[in-house]
Amino acid sequence: MYMSDYDMSGAYVGWKPSKPLFISINTDGGIVRGDQGEWIGGYAKGVGSCSAFKAELWGVLEGLRYVRSLGFNKIELNIDSEVVVRVIKTGRSRNVAGSALTDQILKMMTLDWEVEVHHTYREANKCADAMANYGCSIGFDTQYFNSCPVFITELFEADSLGLSMPRLIPV
């Protein structure tokens, strides 16, 4: 496609804070923020060679495990894969390769906490995408970040300032 094949008048998209008293998790890798956009934590997981679907599921599972370990009980889970959102909301997947991960996620969703699942556009998920890319360099480990890592500082600050960008829509 060429740039002329896109509608440039589409909506502007950017990261948005969670509703009051909730924390937000943006997944691929993951960023956990408070309702004012403040840094709570981050994580990156090396998943090796696998499908994008399975990598997205790993990001969700690790995010839920992480915020559970931190003691939070009101979570907005923001995922940039519509397929993963649908699988979590319906509890059904046609992908056998991700079924064990899906089962673990669904089990976590039934715990004594409130988890709202939302789709977010990739343009509003740049910090989490950068964390996922970092995860590609750390083998099969999961690394946690108590403070914002240098490699996403500019993206995190742009989110905090409310900067947005146009969402290009194919015409």
Coordinates of C-alpha atoms in Angstrom, one line a residue:
M1 CA 0.0 0.0 0.0
Y2 CA 1.0 3.6 -0.6
M3 CA 0.5 6.5 1.8
S4 CA -2.2 7.7 -0.6
D5 CA -4.1 4.5 0.3
Y6 CA -4.6 5.7 3.9
D7 CA -7.1 8.1 5.4
M8 CA -4.9 10.6 7.2
S9 CA -7.9 12.2 8.9
G10 CA -8.4 9.2 11.3
A11 CA -8.5 9.6 15.0
Y12 CA -5.5 10.6 17.1
V13 CA -4.4 7.8 19.4
G14 CA -2.3 7.9 22.5
W15 CA -1.9 6.2 25.9
K16 CA -4.6 7.0 28.4
P17 CA -4.5 6.6 32.2
S18 CA -6.8 4.1 33.9
K19 CA -9.9 5.1 35.7
P20 CA -9.5 6.2 39.4
L21 CA -8.4 3.5 41.8
F22 CA -7.3 1.2 39.0
I23 CA -3.8 0.4 37.7
S24 CA -3.2 -0.2 34.1
I25 CA -1.1 -2.9 32.4
N26 CA -0.1 -2.5 28.8
T27 CA 1.1 -5.7 27.4
D28 CA 3.4 -7.2 24.9
G29 CA 6.3 -6.7 27.3
G30 CA 4.6 -4.8 30.1
I31 CA 4.2 -1.4 31.7
V32 CA 2.3 -1.0 35.0
R33 CA 1.1 2.5 35.8
G34 CA -1.1 4.1 38.4
D35 CA -4.3 6.1 37.6
Q36 CA -2.2 9.3 37.2
G37 CA 0.1 7.6 34.7
E38 CA 2.9 7.2 37.3
W39 CA 5.4 4.3 36.9
I40 CA 4.7 1.3 39.1
G41 CA 6.7 -1.3 37.3
G42 CA 7.6 -3.0 34.1
Y43 CA 8.6 -6.3 32.8
A44 CA 10.1 -8.0 29.8
K45 CA 10.0 -11.7 29.1
G46 CA 12.1 -13.7 26.6
V47 CA 9.8 -16.1 24.9
G48 CA 12.1 -17.4 22.2
S49 CA 10.8 -18.2 18.7
C50 CA 7.0 -18.5 18.8
S51 CA 3.9 -17.0 17.1
A52 CA 2.9 -13.4 17.8
F53 CA -0.3 -14.8 19.4
K54 CA 1.6 -16.9 21.9
A55 CA 4.0 -14.0 22.6
E56 CA 1.0 -11.8 23.3
L57 CA -0.5 -14.4 25.7
W58 CA 2.9 -14.6 27.6
G59 CA 2.8 -10.8 28.0
V60 CA -0.7 -11.0 29.5
L61 CA 0.1 -13.9 31.8
E62 CA 3.3 -12.3 33.1
G63 CA 1.5 -9.0 33.6
L64 CA -1.2 -10.6 35.6
R65 CA 1.3 -12.5 37.7
Y66 CA 3.3 -9.4 38.3
V67 CA 0.5 -7.1 39.4
R68 CA -0.9 -9.9 41.6
S69 CA 2.5 -10.2 43.3
L70 CA 2.4 -6.5 43.9
G71 CA -0.9 -6.8 45.6
F72 CA -3.2 -4.8 43.2
N73 CA -6.8 -5.8 42.9
K74 CA -8.3 -3.4 40.3
I75 CA -6.7 -3.7 37.0
E76 CA -7.2 -2.4 33.5
L77 CA -5.5 -4.8 31.1
N78 CA -4.7 -3.1 27.8
I79 CA -3.8 -5.5 24.9
D80 CA -3.0 -4.5 21.3
S81 CA -4.1 -7.8 19.8
E82 CA -7.8 -8.0 19.1
V83 CA -7.5 -11.8 18.8
V84 CA -6.0 -12.1 22.3
V85 CA -8.7 -9.8 23.7
R86 CA -11.4 -11.9 22.1
V87 CA -9.9 -15.2 23.4
I88 CA -9.7 -13.8 27.0
K89 CA -13.2 -12.4 26.9
T90 CA -14.9 -15.5 25.4
G91 CA -12.6 -18.1 26.9
R92 CA -12.3 -19.9 23.5
S93 CA -9.3 -20.2 21.3
R94 CA -8.9 -22.1 18.0
N95 CA -5.1 -22.1 18.5
V96 CA -4.0 -25.2 20.3
A97 CA -0.4 -23.9 20.7
G98 CA -1.7 -21.2 23.0
S99 CA -4.3 -23.2 24.9
A100 CA -2.1 -23.9 28.0
L101 CA -1.3 -20.1 28.3
T102 CA -5.0 -19.2 27.7
D103 CA -6.1 -21.6 30.4
Q104 CA -3.6 -20.1 32.9
I105 CA -4.8 -16.6 32.1
L106 CA -8.5 -17.5 32.4
K107 CA -7.8 -19.2 35.8
M108 CA -6.1 -16.0 37.0
M109 CA -9.0 -13.9 35.8
T110 CA -11.3 -15.8 38.2
L111 CA -9.3 -14.8 41.3
D112 CA -10.6 -12.4 43.9
W113 CA -9.8 -9.2 41.9
E114 CA -11.3 -7.0 39.3
V115 CA -9.7 -7.2 35.9
E116 CA -11.1 -5.3 32.9
V117 CA -9.8 -6.3 29.5
H118 CA -9.5 -3.7 26.8
H119 CA -8.1 -3.5 23.3
T120 CA -5.7 -0.7 22.7
Y121 CA -4.2 0.4 19.4
R122 CA -0.5 -0.3 18.8
E123 CA 0.1 3.5 18.6
A124 CA -1.0 3.8 22.2
N125 CA 1.2 0.8 23.3
K126 CA 4.6 1.9 22.3
C127 CA 6.2 1.5 25.7
A128 CA 5.0 -2.1 26.1
D129 CA 6.1 -2.9 22.5
A130 CA 9.6 -1.6 23.3
M131 CA 9.7 -3.8 26.5
A132 CA 8.7 -6.8 24.3
N133 CA 11.5 -6.0 21.9
Y134 CA 13.9 -5.8 24.8
G135 CA 12.6 -9.2 25.9
C136 CA 14.0 -10.7 22.7
S137 CA 17.5 -10.0 23.9
I138 CA 17.2 -11.6 27.4
G139 CA 17.0 -15.3 26.6
F140 CA 14.1 -17.1 28.3
D141 CA 14.2 -14.9 31.5
T142 CA 11.7 -12.4 32.8
Q143 CA 13.2 -9.1 33.9
Y144 CA 11.4 -6.6 36.2
F145 CA 11.9 -2.9 36.4
N146 CA 11.2 -0.9 39.5
S147 CA 11.9 2.3 37.6
C148 CA 11.5 3.3 34.0
P149 CA 14.4 1.9 31.9
V150 CA 16.5 4.4 29.9
F151 CA 15.6 2.7 26.6
I152 CA 11.9 3.7 27.0
T153 CA 12.2 7.0 28.9
E154 CA 11.3 9.2 25.9
L155 CA 8.3 7.0 25.0
F156 CA 7.1 7.0 28.7
E157 CA 7.5 10.8 28.9
A158 CA 5.5 11.3 25.7
D159 CA 2.7 9.1 27.1
S160 CA 2.8 11.1 30.4
L161 CA 2.4 14.4 28.4
G162 CA -0.6 13.0 26.6
L163 CA 1.0 13.1 23.1
S164 CA -0.9 11.3 20.5
M165 CA -0.5 10.4 16.8
P166 CA -2.8 9.8 13.9
R167 CA -4.1 6.3 13.4
L168 CA -3.8 5.5 9.8
I169 CA -6.9 3.8 8.4
P170 CA -6.7 1.9 5.1
V171 CA -9.2 3.2 2.6

